[in-house]
Coordinates of C-alpha atoms in Angstrom, one line a residue:
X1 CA -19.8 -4.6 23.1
X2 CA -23.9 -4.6 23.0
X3 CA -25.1 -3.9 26.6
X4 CA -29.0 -4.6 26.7
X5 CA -31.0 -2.4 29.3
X6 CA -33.4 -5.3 30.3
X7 CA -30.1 -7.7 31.4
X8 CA -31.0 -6.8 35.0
X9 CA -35.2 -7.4 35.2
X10 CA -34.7 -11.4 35.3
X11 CA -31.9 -11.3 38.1
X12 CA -34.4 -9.3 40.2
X13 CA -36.8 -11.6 40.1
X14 CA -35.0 -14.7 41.4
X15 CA -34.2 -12.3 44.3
X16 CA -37.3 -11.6 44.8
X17 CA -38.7 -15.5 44.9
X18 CA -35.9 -16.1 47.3
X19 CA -37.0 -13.7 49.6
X20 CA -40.6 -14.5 49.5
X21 CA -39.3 -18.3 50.5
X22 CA -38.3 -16.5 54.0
X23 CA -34.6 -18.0 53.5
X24 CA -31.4 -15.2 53.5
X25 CA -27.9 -15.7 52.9
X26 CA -24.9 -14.0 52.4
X27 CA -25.1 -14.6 48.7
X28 CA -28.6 -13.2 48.6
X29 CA -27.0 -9.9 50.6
X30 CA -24.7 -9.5 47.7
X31 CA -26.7 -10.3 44.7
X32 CA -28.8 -7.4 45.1
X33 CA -25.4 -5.0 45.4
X34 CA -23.8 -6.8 42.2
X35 CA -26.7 -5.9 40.5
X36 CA -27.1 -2.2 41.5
X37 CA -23.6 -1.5 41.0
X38 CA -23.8 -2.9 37.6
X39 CA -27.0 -0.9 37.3
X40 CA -25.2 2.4 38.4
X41 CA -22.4 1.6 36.4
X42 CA -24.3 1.5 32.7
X43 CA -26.7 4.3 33.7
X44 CA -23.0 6.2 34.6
X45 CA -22.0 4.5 31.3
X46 CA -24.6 5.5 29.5
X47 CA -24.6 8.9 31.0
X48 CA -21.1 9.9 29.5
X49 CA -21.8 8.6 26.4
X50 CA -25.0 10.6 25.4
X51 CA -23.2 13.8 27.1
X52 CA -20.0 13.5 25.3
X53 CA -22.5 13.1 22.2
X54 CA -24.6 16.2 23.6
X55 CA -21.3 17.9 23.0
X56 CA -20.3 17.1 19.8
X57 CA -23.7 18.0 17.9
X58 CA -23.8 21.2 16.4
X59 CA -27.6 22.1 16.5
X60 CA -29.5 22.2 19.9
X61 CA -32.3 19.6 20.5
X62 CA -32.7 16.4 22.6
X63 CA -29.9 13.7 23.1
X64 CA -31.8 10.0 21.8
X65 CA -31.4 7.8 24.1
X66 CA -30.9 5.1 21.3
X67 CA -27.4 6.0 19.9
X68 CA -27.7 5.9 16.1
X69 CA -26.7 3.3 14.1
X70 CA -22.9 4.1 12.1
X71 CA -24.1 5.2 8.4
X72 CA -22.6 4.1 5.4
X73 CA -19.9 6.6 5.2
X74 CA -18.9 5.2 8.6
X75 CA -18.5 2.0 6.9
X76 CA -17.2 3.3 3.9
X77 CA -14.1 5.4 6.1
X78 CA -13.3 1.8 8.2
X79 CA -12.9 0.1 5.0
X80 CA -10.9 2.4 3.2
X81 CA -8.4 2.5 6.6
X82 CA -8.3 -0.8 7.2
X83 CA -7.0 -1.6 4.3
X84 CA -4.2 1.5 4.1
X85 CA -3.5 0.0 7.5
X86 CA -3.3 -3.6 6.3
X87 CA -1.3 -2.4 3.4
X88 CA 1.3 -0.9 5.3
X89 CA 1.9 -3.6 7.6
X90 CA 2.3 -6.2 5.0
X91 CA 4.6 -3.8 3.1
X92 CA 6.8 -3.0 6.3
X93 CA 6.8 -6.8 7.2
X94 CA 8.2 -7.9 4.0
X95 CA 10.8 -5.4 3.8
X96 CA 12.3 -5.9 7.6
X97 CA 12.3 -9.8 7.0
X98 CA 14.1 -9.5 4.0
X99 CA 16.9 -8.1 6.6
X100 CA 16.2 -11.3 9.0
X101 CA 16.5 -13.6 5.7
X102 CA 20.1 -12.0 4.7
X103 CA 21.6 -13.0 8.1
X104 CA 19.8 -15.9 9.5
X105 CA 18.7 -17.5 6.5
X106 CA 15.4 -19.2 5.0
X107 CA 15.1 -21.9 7.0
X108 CA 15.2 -19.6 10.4
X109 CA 12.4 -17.4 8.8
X110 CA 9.9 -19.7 7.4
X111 CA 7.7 -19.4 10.2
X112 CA 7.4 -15.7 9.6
X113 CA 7.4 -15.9 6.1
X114 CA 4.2 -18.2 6.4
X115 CA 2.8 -15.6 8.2
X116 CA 3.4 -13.4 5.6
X117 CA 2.0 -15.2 2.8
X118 CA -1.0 -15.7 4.9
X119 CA -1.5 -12.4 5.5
X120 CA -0.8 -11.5 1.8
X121 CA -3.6 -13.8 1.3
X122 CA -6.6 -12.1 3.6
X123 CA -4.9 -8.5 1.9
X124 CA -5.4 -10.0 -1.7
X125 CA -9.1 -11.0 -0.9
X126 CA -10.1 -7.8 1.0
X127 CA -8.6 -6.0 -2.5
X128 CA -10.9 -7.8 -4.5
X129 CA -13.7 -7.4 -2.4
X130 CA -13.5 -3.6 -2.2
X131 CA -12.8 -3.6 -6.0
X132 CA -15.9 -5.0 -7.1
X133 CA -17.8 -2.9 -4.5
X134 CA -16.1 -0.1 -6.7
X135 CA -17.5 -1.5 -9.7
X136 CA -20.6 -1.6 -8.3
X137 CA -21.3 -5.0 -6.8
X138 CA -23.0 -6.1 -4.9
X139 CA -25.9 -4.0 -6.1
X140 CA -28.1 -4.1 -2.9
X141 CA -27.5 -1.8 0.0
X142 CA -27.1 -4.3 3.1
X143 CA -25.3 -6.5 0.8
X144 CA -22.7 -3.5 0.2
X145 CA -22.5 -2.7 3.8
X146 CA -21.9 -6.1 4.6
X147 CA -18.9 -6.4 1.8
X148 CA -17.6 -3.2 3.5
X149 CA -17.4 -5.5 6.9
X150 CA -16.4 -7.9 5.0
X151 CA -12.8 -5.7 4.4
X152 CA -12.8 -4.9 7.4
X153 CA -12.7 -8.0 8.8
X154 CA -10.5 -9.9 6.0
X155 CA -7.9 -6.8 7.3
X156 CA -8.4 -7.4 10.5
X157 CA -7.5 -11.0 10.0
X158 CA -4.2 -9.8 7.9
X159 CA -3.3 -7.5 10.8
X160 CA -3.7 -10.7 13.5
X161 CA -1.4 -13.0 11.6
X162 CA 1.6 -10.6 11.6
X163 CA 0.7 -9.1 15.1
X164 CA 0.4 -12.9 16.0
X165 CA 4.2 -13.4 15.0
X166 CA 5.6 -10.1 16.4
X167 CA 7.2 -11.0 19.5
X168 CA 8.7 -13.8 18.0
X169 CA 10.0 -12.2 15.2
X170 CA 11.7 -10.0 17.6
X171 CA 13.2 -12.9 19.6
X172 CA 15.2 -14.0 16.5
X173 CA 16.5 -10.8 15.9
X174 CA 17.5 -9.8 19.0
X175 CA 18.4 -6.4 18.1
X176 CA 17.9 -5.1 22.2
X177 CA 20.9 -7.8 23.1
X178 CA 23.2 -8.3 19.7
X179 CA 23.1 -5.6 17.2
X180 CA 26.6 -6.0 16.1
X181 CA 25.6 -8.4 12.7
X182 CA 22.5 -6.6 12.2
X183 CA 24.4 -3.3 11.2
X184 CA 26.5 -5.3 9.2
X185 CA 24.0 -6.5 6.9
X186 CA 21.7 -2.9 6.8
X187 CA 25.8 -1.0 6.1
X188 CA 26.3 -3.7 3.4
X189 CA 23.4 -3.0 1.5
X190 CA 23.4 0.5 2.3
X191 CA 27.1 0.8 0.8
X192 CA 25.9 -1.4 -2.2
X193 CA 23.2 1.2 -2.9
X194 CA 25.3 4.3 -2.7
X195 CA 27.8 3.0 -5.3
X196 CA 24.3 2.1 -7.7
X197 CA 23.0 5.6 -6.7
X198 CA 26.0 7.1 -8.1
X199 CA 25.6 4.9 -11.6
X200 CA 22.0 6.0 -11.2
X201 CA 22.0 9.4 -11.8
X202 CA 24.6 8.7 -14.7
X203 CA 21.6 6.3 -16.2
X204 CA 19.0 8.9 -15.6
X205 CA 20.7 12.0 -17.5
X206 CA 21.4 9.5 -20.6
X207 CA 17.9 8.2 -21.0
X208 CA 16.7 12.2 -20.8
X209 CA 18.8 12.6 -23.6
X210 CA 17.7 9.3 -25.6
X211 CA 13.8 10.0 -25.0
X212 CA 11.4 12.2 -25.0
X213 CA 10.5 14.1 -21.7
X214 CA 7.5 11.6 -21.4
X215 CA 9.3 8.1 -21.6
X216 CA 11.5 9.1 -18.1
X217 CA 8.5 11.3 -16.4
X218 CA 8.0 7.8 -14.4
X219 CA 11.3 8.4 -12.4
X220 CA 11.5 12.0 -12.2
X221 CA 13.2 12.9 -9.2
X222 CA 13.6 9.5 -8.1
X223 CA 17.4 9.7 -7.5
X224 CA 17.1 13.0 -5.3
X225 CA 14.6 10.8 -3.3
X226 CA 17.5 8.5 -3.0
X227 CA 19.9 10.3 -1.7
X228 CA 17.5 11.7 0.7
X229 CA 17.0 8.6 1.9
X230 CA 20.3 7.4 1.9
X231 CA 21.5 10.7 4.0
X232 CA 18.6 9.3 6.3
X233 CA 20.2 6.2 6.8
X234 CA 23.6 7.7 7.4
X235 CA 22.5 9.5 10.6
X236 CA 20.4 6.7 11.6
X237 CA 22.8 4.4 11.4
X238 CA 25.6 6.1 12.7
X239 CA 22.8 6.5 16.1
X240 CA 22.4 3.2 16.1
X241 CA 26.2 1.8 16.5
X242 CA 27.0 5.0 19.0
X243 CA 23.4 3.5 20.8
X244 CA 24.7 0.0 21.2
X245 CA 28.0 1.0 21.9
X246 CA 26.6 2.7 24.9
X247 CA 24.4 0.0 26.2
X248 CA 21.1 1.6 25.1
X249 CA 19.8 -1.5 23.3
X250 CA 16.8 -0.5 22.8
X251 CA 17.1 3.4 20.9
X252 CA 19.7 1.4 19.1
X253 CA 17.1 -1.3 17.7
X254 CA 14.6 2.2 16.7
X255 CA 17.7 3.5 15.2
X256 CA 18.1 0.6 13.1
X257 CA 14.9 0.2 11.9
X258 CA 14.7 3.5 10.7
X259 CA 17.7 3.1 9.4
X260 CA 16.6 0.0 7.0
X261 CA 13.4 1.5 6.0
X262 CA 15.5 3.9 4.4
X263 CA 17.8 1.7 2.9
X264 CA 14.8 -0.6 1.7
X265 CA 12.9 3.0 0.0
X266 CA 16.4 4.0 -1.8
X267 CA 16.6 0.7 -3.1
X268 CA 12.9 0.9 -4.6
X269 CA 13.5 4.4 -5.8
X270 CA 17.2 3.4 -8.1
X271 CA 16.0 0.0 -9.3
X272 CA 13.3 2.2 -11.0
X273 CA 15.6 4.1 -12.5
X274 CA 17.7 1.1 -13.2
X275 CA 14.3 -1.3 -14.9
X276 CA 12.8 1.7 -16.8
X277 CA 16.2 1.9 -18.6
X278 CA 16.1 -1.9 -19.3
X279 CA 12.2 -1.2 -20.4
X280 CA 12.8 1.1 -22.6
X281 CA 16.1 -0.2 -24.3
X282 CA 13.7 -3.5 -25.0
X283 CA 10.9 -1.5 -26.4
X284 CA 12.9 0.3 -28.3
X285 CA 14.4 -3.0 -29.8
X286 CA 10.6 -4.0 -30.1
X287 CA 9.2 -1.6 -32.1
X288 CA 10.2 -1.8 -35.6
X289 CA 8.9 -5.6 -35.0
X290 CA 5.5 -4.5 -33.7
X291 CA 5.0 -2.2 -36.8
X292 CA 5.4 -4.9 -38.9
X293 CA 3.3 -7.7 -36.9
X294 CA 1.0 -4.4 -36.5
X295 CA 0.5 -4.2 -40.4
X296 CA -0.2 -8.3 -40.9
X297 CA -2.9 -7.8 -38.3
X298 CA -4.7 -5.0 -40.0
X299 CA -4.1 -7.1 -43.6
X300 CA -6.0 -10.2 -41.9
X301 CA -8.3 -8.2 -40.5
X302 CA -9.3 -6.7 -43.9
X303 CA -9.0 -10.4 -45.6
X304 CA -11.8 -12.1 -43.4
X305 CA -15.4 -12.2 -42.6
X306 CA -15.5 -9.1 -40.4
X307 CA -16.6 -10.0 -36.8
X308 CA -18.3 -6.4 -36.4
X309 CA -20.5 -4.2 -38.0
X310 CA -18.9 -2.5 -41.7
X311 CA -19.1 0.9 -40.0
X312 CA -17.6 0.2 -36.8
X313 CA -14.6 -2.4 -38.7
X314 CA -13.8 0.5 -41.1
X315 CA -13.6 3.2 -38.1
X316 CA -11.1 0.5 -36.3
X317 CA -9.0 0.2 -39.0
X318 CA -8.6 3.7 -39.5
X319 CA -7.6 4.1 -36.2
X320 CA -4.9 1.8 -36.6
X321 CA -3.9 2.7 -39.9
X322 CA -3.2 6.2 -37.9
X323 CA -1.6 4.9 -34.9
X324 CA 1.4 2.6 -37.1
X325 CA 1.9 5.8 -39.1
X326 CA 2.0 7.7 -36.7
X327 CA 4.7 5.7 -34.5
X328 CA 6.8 5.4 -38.3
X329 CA 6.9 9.0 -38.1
X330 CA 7.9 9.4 -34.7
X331 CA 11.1 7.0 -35.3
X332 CA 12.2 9.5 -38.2
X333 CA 11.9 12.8 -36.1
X334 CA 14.4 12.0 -33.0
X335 CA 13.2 11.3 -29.7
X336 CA 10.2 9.5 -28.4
X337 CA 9.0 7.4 -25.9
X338 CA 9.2 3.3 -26.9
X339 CA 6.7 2.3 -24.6
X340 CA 3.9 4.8 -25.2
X341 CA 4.5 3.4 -28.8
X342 CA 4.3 -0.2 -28.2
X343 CA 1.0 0.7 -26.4
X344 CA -0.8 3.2 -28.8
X345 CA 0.3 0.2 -31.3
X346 CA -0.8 -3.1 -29.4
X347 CA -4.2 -1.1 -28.7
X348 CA -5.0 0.0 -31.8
X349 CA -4.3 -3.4 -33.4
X350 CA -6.2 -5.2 -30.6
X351 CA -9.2 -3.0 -31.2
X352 CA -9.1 -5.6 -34.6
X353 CA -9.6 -8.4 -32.4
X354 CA -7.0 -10.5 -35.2
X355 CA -5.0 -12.8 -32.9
X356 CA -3.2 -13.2 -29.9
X357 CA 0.0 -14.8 -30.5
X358 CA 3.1 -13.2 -31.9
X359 CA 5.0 -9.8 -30.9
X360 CA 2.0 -7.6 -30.1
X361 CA 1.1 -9.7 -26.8
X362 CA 5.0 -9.8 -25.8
X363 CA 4.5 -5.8 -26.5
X364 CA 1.6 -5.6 -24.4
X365 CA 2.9 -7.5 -21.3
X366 CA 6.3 -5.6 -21.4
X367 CA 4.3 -1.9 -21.2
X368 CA 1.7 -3.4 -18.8
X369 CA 4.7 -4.7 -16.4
X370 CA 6.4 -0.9 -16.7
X371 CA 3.3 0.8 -15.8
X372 CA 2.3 -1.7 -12.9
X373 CA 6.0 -1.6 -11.8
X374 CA 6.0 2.0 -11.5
X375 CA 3.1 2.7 -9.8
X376 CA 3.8 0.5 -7.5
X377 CA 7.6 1.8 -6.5
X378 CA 5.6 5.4 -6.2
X379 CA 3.1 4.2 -3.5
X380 CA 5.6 1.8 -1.9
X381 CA 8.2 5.2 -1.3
X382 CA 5.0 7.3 -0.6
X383 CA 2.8 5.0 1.4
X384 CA 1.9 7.6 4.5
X385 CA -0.2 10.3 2.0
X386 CA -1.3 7.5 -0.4
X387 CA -5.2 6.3 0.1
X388 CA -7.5 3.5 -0.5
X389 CA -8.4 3.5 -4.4
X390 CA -5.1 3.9 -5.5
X391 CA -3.6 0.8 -3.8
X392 CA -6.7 -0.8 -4.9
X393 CA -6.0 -0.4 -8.5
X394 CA -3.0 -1.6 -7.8
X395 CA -3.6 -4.6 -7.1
X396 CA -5.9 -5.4 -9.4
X397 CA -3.4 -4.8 -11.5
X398 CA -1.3 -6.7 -10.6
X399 CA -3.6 -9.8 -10.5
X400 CA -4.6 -8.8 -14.2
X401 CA -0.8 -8.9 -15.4
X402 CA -1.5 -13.1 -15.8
X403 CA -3.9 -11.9 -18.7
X404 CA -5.6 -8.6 -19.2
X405 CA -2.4 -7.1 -20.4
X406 CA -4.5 -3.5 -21.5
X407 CA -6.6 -3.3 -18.6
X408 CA -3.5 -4.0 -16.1
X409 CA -2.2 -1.2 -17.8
X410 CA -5.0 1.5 -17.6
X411 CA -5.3 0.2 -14.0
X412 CA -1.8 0.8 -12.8
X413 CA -1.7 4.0 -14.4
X414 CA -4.7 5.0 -12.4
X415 CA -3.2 4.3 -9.5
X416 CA -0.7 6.4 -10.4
X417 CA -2.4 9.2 -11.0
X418 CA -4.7 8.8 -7.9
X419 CA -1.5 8.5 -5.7
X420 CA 0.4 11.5 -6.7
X421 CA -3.3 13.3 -6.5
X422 CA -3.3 11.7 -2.6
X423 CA 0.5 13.0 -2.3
X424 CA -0.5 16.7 -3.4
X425 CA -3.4 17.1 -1.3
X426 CA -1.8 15.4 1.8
X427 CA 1.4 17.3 2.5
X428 CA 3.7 17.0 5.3
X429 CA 4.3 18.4 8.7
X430 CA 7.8 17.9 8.5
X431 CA 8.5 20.2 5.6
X432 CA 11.5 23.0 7.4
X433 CA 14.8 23.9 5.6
X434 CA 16.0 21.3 8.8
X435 CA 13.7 18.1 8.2
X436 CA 14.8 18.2 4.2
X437 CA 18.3 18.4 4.7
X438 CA 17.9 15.1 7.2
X439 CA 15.5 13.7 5.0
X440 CA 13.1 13.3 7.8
X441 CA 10.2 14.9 5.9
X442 CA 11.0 11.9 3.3
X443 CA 11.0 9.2 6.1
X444 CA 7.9 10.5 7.2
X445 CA 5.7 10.6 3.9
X446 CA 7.2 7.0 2.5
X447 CA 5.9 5.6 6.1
X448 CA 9.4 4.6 7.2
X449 CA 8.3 6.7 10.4
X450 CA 5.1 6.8 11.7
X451 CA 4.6 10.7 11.8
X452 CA 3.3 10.3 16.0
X453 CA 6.1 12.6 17.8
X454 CA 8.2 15.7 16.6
X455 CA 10.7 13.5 15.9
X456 CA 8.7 11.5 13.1
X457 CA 7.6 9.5 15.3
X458 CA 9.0 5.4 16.0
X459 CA 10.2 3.4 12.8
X460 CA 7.7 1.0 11.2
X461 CA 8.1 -2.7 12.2
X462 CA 7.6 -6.2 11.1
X463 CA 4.0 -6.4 12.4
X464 CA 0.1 -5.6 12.4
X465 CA -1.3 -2.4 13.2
X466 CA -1.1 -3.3 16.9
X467 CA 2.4 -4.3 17.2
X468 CA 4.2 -2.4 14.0
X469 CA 4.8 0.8 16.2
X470 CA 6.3 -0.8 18.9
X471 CA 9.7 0.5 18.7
X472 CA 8.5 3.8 20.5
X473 CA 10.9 6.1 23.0
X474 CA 9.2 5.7 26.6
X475 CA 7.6 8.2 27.7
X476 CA 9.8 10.5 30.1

């Protein structure tokens, strides 16, 4: 709100004029008062503002009366927590309306599922925005400081359209008045999971044995996480059936909540384990095909005109040469990762610039998908510590997985990297013997709880910033 100090000087003079026309009425009595008030209340106004500013500097000197105008790392900090904010909300909203979907159906949750996409859409544009201001454009300063609004706002508008739907939302679940069918559906899939948990560990000590350390590094730990989680649900929703059972409604629909954001996070966590198995068995089956279509692609590339200088062709070539003999030698010696193999392969041979058809693109695709995949589970099951540029790069990635196979690649494993960077330096306030053992640290770094009270805080809802943490204990 902009509040301009000359606002008052032309409401002064119409009083004057009407006094000097000799005529006074009750309206003229008051109009003068109005305006003082409102006088005494910005100059109070402006008072506490330049004194709680007074406070906060750090070297003595006058206070300006003109408060200064937000720099560019004010702009910079907005942008990069709108969009974490924006981020999060989406995620959380998808995942609770896939539990409104299993027991009401499609139909009943179109209207929230249009939201969603909506919403999807403003996140997907601010992304882009804020990754080409990465990159650099726009060049000129007020134009960057106006893309930064512009993610601010486009989040904004993502928050609106799921805050918009909230209420409603809540109205067809109606976890307060009926939760009876709503823990049915969270203890089906939360029995489901245990029994694949189970088959997941089993899947992750054969594929340590098949590959080498690097080809499972993706999922390390991931089934500890699990079972952290899924201990998490157990208590939770345990609370929530004893909750409802006892006529508290409402710590029964918090209970629940939390409850499914587990669920939801130990599903991400095992169907990693579960698709990098698949990845690898498939690039595994791929690679003695991708040496082969590797070596026609270097013999074309020798046949023909050469598109780039003799020098630089010859280098390229070499480098190729290197990376196919080197994979060869790697499927003699024992162990070794598939997909790293497919990748040093398809980019060494695309480096040649030969063609695009045949088994090297279906070889690029599959390694682009893994790496996209699994940065994604990591900042989905890590969300509160992760930051800005790493789901940036994310999503650019995974708008580049159309086409840009190699640079959807490099992208998500810079997300990657940048997450579990945000993960180490963040840590967690919930880290005692106590909060491990109820997997309540885990809750609180994947973002299933908000981190606000000792407790973790309420469970994250289907909803924008202003309406996802709604599922709060009143305050006693």
């Amino acid at each position: 709100m902009t509040i301009r100090a000359e606002d008052p000087v032309p409401v002064a003079g119409v009083t004057a004029a009407a006094a000097e026309e000799g005529g006074t009425s009750p309206a003229d009595l008051i109009l003068p008062l109005v305006v003082v008030a409102a006088a005494v209340v910005l100059a109070g106004y402006g008072y506490l503002r330049r004194t709680r500013r007074a406070r906060s500097r750090t070297t003595p000197g006058l206070v300006s009366a003109h408060p200064p105008e937000p720099s560019a790392r004010d702009f910079e900090r907005q942008a990069r927590a709108s969009l974490v904010a924006a981020d999060d909300s989406v995620r959380t909203s998808r995942e609770e309306l896939g539990f409104a979907e299993a027991r009401f159906g499609p139909q009943e949750v179109e209207p929230f599922a249009a939201a969603l996409r909506a919403a999807e859409t403003e996140l997907a544009a601010a992304f882009a925005i804020r990754r080409r201001y990465e990159q650099g454009a726009p060049e000129d300063e007020s134009a960057r400081r106006q893309a930064l609004v512009g993610i601010v706002g486009r989040c904004a508008e993502t928050g609106r359209r799921l805050d918009t739907e909230a209420a409603g939302f809540d109205q067809l679940r109606s976890l307060e008045g009926g939760m009876s069918e709503a823990l049915e559906v969270a203890e089906g899939r939360f029995r489901a999971l245990a029994a694949r948990t189970k088959d997941a560990d089993t899947v992750q000590a054969e594929l340590r044995e098949r590959y080498s350390p690097s080809a499972t590094a993706p999922i390390t730990g991931y089934v500890e996480q699990a079972k952290d989680r899924l201990v998490f649900a157990t208590t939770h929703l345990n609370r929530a059936r004893q909750s409802a059972d006892s006529g508290d409604g409402d710590r029964a629909a918090r209970e629940l909540r939390a409850a499914e954001g587990a669920v939801v996070q130990a599903e991400v966590l095992v169907s990693g384990v579960e698709r990098l198995a698949a990845e690898l068995k498939e690039a595994a089956g791929l690679v003695p095909a991708v040496l082969s279509g590797g070596e026609a692609e270097v013999a074309e590339a020798r046949r023909r005109p050469p598109l780039v200088p003799e020098g630089e062709l010859r280098a390229r070539l070499a480098h190729a040469d290197a990376a196919l003999s080197a994979v060869r030698e790697e499927l003699t010696r024992g162990p070794y990762d598939p997909l790293d193999a497919l990748r040093r392969i398809t980019r060494a041979v695309g480096l040649l610039g030969v063609g695009r058809a045949g088994v090297i693109p279906v070889a690029a695709l599959l390694t682009a998908r893994s790496t996209t995949s699994a940065a994604g589970a990591f900042i989905a099951t890590h969300r509160a510590a992760v930051g800005a540029e790493a789901r940036t790069r994310l999503a650019e990635a995974e708008r580049l997985l159309a086409a840009e196979y190699a640079d959807a690649d490099d992208l998500a494993q810079e997300a990657r990297d940048l997450a579990e960077r945000d993960v180490r330096a963040h840590g967690n306030p919930y880290d005692g013997p106590t909060d491990h053992a109820s997997g309540l640290a885990g809750a609180v770094l994947g973002g299933i709880l908000l981190g606000e009270e000792p407790d973790g805080g309420p469970p994250a809802s289907f909803g924008g910033p202003d309406t996802r943490d709604r599922r709060r204990l009143p305050r006693e």
